[in-house]
mmCIF file of C-alpha atoms in Angstrom:
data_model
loop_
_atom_site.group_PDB
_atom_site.id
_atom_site.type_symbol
_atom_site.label_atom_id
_atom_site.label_comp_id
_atom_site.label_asym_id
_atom_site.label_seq_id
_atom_site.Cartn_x
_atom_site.Cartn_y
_atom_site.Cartn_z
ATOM 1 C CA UNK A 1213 1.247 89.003 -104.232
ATOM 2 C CA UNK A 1214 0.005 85.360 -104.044
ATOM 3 C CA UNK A 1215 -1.267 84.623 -100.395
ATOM 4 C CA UNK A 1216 0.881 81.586 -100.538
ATOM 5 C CA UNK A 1217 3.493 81.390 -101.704
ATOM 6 C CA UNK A 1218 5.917 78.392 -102.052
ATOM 7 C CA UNK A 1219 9.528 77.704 -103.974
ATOM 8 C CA UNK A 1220 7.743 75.533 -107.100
ATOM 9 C CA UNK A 1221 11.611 73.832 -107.812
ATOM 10 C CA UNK A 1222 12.510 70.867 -108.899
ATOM 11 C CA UNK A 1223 14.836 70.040 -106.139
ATOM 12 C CA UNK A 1224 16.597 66.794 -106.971
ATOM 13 C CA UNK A 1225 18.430 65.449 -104.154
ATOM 14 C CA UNK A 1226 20.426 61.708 -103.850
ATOM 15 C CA UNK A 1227 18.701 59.237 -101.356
ATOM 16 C CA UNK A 1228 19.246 59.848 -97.916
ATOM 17 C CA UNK A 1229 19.855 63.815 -98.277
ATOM 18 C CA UNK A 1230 18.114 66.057 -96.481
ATOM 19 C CA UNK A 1231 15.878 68.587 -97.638
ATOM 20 C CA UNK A 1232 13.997 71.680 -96.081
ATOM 21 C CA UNK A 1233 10.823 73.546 -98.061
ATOM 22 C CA UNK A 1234 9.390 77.129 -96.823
ATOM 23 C CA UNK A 1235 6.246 78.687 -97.588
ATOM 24 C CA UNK A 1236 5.449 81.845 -96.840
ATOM 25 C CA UNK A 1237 1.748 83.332 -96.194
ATOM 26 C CA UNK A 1238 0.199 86.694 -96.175
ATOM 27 C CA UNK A 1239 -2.239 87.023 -93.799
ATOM 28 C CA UNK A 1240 -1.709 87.408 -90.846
ATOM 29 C CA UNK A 1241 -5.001 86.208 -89.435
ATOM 30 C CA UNK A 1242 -4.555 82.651 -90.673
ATOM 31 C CA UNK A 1243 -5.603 79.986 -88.392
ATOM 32 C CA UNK A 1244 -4.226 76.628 -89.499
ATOM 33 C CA UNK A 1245 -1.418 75.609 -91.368
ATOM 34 C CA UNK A 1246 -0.875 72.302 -93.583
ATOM 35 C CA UNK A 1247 1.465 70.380 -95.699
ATOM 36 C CA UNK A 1248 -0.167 67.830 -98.439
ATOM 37 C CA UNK A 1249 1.738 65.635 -100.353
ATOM 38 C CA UNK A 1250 0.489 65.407 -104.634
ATOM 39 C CA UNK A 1251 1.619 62.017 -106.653
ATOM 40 C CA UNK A 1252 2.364 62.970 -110.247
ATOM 41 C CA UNK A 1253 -1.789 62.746 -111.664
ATOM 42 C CA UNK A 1254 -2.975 62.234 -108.117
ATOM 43 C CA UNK A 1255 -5.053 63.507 -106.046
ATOM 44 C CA UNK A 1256 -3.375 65.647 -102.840
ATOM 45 C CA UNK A 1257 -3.136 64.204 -99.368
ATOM 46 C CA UNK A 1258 -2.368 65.236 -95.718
ATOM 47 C CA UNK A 1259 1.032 64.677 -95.243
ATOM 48 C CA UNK A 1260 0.594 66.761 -91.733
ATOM 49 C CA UNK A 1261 -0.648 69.748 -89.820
ATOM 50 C CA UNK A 1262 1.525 72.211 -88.587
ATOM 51 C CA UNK A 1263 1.174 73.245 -84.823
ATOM 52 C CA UNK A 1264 2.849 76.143 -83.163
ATOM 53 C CA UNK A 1265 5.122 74.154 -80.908
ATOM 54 C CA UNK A 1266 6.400 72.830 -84.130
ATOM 55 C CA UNK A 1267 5.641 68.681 -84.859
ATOM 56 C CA UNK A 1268 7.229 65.824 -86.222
ATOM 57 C CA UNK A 1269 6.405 62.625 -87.784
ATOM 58 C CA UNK A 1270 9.132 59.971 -88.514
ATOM 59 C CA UNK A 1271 11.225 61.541 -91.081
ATOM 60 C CA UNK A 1272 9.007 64.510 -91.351
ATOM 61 C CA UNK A 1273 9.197 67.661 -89.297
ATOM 62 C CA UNK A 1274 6.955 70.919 -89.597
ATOM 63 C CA UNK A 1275 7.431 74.350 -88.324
ATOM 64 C CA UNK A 1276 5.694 77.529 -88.057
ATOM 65 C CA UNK A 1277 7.017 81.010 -87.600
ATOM 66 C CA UNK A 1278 4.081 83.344 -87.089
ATOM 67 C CA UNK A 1279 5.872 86.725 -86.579
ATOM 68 C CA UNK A 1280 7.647 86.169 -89.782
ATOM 69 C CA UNK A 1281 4.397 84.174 -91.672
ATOM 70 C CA UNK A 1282 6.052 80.974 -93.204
ATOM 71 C CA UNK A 1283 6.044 77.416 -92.402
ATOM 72 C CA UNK A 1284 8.573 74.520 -93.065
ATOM 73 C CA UNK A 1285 8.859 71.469 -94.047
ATOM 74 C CA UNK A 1286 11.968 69.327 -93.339
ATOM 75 C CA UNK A 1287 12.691 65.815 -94.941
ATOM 76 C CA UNK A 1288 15.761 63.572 -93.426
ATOM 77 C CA UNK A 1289 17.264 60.513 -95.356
ATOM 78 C CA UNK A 1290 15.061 61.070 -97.944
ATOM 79 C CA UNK A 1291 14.011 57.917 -100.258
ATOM 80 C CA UNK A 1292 12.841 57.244 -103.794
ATOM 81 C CA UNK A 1293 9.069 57.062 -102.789
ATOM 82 C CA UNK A 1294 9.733 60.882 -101.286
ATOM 83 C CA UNK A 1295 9.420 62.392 -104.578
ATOM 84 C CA UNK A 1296 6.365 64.004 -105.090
ATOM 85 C CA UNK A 1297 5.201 67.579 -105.065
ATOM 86 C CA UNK A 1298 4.905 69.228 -101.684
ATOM 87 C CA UNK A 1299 1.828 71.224 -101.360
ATOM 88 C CA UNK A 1300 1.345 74.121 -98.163
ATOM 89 C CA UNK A 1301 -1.767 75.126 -97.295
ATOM 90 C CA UNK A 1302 -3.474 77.978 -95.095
ATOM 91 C CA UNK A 1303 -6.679 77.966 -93.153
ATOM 92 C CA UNK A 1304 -7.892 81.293 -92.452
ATOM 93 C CA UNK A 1305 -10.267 82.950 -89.637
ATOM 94 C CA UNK A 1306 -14.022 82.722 -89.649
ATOM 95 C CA UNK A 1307 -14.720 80.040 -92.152
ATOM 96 C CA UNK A 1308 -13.475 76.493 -93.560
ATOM 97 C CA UNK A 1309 -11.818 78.655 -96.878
ATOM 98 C CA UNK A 1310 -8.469 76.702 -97.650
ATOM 99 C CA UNK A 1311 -5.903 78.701 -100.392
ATOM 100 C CA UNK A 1312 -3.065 75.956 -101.601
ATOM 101 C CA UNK A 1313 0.347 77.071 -102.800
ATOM 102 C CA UNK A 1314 1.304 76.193 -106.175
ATOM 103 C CA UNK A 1315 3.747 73.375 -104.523
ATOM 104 C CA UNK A 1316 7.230 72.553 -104.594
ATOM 105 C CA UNK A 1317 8.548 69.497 -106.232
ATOM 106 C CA UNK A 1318 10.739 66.979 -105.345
ATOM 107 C CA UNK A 1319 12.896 64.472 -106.868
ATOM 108 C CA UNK A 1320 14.948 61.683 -104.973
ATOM 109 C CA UNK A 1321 17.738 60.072 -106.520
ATOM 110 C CA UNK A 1322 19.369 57.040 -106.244
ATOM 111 C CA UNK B 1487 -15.013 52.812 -96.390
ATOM 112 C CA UNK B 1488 -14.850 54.154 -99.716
ATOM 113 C CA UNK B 1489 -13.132 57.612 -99.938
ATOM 114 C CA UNK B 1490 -14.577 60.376 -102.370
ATOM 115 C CA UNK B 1491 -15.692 59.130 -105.460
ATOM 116 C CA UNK B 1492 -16.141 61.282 -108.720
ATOM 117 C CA UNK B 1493 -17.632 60.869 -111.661
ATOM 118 C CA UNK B 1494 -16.196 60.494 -114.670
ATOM 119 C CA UNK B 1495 -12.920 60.532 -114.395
ATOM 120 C CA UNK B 1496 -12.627 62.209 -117.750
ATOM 121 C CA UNK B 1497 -14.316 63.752 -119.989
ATOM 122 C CA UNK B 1498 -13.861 65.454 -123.098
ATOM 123 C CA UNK B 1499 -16.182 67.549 -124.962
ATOM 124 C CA UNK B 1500 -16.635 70.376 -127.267
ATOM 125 C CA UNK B 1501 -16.834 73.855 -126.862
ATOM 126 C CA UNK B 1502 -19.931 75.056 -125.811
ATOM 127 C CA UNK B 1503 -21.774 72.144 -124.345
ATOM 128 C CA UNK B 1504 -22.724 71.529 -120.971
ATOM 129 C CA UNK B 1505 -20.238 69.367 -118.633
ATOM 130 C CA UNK B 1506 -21.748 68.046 -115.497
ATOM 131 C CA UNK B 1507 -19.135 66.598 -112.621
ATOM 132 C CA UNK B 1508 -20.357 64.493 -109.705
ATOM 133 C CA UNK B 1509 -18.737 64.148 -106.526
ATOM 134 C CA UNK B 1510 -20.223 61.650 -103.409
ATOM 135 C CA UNK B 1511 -18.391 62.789 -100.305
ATOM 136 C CA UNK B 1512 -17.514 60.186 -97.542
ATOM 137 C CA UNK B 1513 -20.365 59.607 -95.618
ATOM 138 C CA UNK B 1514 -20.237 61.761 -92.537
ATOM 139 C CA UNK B 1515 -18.240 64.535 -93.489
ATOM 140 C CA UNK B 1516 -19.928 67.840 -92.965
ATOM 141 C CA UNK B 1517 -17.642 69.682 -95.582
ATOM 142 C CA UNK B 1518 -18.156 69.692 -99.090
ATOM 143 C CA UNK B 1519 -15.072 71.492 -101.495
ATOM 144 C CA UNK B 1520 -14.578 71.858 -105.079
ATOM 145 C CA UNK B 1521 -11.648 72.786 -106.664
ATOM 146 C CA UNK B 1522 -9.858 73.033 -109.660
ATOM 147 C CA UNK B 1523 -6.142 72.501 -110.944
ATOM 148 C CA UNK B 1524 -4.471 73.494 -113.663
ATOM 149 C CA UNK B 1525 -0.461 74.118 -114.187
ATOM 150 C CA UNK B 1526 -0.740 77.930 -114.471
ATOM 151 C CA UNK B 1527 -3.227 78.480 -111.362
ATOM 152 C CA UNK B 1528 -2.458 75.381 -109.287
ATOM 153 C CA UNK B 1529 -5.299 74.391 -106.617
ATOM 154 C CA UNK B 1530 -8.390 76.788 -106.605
ATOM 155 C CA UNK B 1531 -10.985 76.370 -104.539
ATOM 156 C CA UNK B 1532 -14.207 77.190 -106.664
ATOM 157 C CA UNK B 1533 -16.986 76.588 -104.023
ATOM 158 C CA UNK B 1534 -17.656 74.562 -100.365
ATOM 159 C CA UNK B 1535 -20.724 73.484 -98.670
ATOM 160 C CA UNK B 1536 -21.408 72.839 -95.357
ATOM 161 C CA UNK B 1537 -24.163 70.688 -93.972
ATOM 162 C CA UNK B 1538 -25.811 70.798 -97.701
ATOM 163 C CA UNK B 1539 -25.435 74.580 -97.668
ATOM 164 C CA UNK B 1540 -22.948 77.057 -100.101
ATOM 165 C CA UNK B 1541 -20.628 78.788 -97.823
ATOM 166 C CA UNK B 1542 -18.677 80.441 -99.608
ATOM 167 C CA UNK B 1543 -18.892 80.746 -103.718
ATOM 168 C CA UNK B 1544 -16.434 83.532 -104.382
ATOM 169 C CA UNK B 1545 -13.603 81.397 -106.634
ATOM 170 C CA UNK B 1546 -16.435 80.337 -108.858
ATOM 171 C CA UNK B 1547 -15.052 82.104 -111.887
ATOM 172 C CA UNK B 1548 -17.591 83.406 -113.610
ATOM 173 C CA UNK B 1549 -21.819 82.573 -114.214
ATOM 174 C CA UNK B 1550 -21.006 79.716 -116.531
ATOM 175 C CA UNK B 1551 -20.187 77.546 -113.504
ATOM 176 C CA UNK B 1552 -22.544 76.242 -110.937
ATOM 177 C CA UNK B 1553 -22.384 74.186 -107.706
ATOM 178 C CA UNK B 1554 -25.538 72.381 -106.154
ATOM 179 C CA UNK B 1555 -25.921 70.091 -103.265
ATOM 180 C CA UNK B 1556 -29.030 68.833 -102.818
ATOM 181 C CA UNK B 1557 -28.270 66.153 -100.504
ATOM 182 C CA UNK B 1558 -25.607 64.905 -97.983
ATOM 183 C CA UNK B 1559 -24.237 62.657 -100.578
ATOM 184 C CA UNK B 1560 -24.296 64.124 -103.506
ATOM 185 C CA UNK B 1561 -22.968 67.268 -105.186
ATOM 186 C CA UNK B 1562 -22.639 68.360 -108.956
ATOM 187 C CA UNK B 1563 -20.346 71.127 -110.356
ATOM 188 C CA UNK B 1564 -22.212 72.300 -113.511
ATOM 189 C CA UNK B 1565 -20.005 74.427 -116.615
ATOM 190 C CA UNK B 1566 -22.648 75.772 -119.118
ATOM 191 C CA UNK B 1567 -21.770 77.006 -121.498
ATOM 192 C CA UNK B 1568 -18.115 75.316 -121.423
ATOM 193 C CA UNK B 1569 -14.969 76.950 -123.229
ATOM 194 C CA UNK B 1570 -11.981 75.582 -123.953
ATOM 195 C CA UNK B 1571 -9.557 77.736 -120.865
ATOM 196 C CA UNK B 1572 -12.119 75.404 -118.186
ATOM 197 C CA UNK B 1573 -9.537 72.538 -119.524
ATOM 198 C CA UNK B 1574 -8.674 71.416 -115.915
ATOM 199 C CA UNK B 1575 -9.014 68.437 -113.240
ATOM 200 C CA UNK B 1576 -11.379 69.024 -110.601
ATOM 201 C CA UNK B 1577 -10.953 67.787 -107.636
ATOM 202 C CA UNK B 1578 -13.652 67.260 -105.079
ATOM 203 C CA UNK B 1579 -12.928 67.040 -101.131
ATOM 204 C CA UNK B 1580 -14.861 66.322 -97.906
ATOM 205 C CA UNK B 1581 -14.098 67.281 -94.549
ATOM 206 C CA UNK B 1582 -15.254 66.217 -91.159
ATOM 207 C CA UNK B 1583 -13.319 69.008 -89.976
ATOM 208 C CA UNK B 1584 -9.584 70.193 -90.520
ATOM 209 C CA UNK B 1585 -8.272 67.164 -92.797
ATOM 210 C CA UNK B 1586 -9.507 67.314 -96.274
ATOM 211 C CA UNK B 1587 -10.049 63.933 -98.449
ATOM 212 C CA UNK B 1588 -9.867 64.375 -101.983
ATOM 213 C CA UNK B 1589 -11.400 62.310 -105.111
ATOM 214 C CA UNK B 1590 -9.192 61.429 -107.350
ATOM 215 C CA UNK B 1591 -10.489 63.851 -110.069
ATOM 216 C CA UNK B 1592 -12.304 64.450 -113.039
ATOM 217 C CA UNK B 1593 -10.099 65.781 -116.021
ATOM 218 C CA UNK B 1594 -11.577 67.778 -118.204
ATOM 219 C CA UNK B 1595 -10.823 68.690 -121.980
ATOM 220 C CA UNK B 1596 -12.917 71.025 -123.543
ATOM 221 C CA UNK B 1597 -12.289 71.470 -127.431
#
């Protein structure tokens, strides 16, 4: 079993839909929790962290369930410039180590 | 302030020759991370450095690959002797703590 794993997709979705991504993670001891956002041949970057309380930015809104190990990642009115791929990440304990998920991608309509 | 920079951004060469990638963090950043991408495997992280020093080397596949960092602004990934499954983009990041910033890449073709 991967130790993150993620729904790869596509989903394709019209503008202004609204779209929710999970990952799930296997250990238990992990720390800190991450969504980055990867252009088609780009490189990835933070599209946010994920706190406990759960966090929002604009259209963007995170989540983590630690008793069940998965975080999400919610989209509203999604646009054009959303589509991308979706990338979760995990921090575990003791150490800077980051493991990725394979991502899940995205395509907005018009 | 110019982010990560990497060097080249591609490269193609033949099977069995040495490939040398070069990575200058942002200036600052403590944390040091290569990785590699491919469509089968996704991200891997390979190898990361902290303060100038390997932390933690254990998704460096296999003796053919090296990582040095022999300053606080410079750091080379090293494939010798390359093969033609190291076909990949590396990415390198640096990290003054939790975000990472990535370079945009070297891809790699090996023949």
């Amino acid at each position: 079993r991967k130790e993150v794993e993620q729904d790869p997709g596509p989903f394709n979705v019209p503008e202004g839909a609204t779209v929710a991504f999970n990952c799930t993670y296997s250990n238990s001891a992990s720390q800190s929790f991450f969504w980055y956002r990867q252009d088609c041949r780009k490189e990835p970057k933070l599209l946010m962290s994920v706190y406990s309380s759960g966090n929002e930015d604009g259209r963007f809104t995170a989540q983590l369930n630690r008793a069940s190990q998965y975080i999400s990642l919610l989209i509203r009115d999604s646009k054009l410039s959303d589509s991308a791929t979706y990338l979760c990440v995990v921090k575990n304990t003791g150490g800077f180590k980051t493991i990725f998920g394979a991502g899940t991608r995205l395509f907005v309509k018009a | 302030d110019a982010g990560v920079i990497q060097s080249p951004r591609h490269e193609v060469t033949e099977m069995g020759q040495e490939v040398t990638l070069r990575c200058k963090p942002i200036s600052g950043h403590d944390y040091l991370f290569w990785y590699r991408q491919t469509m089968m495997r996704g991200l891997e992280l390979l190898i990361y450095f902290n303060n100038n020093v390997p932390i933690d080397d254990s998704g460096m596949p296999e003796d053919r690959f090296s990582a040095k960092m022999p300053n606080a602004s410079f750091s080379t990934l090293k494939i010798q002797p390359s093969e033609p499954r190291d076909s990949a983009v590396y990415f390198c990041a640096s990290s003054p703590a939790q975000t990472q910033y990535f370079g945009p890449g070297t891809r790699l073709t090996v023949l």
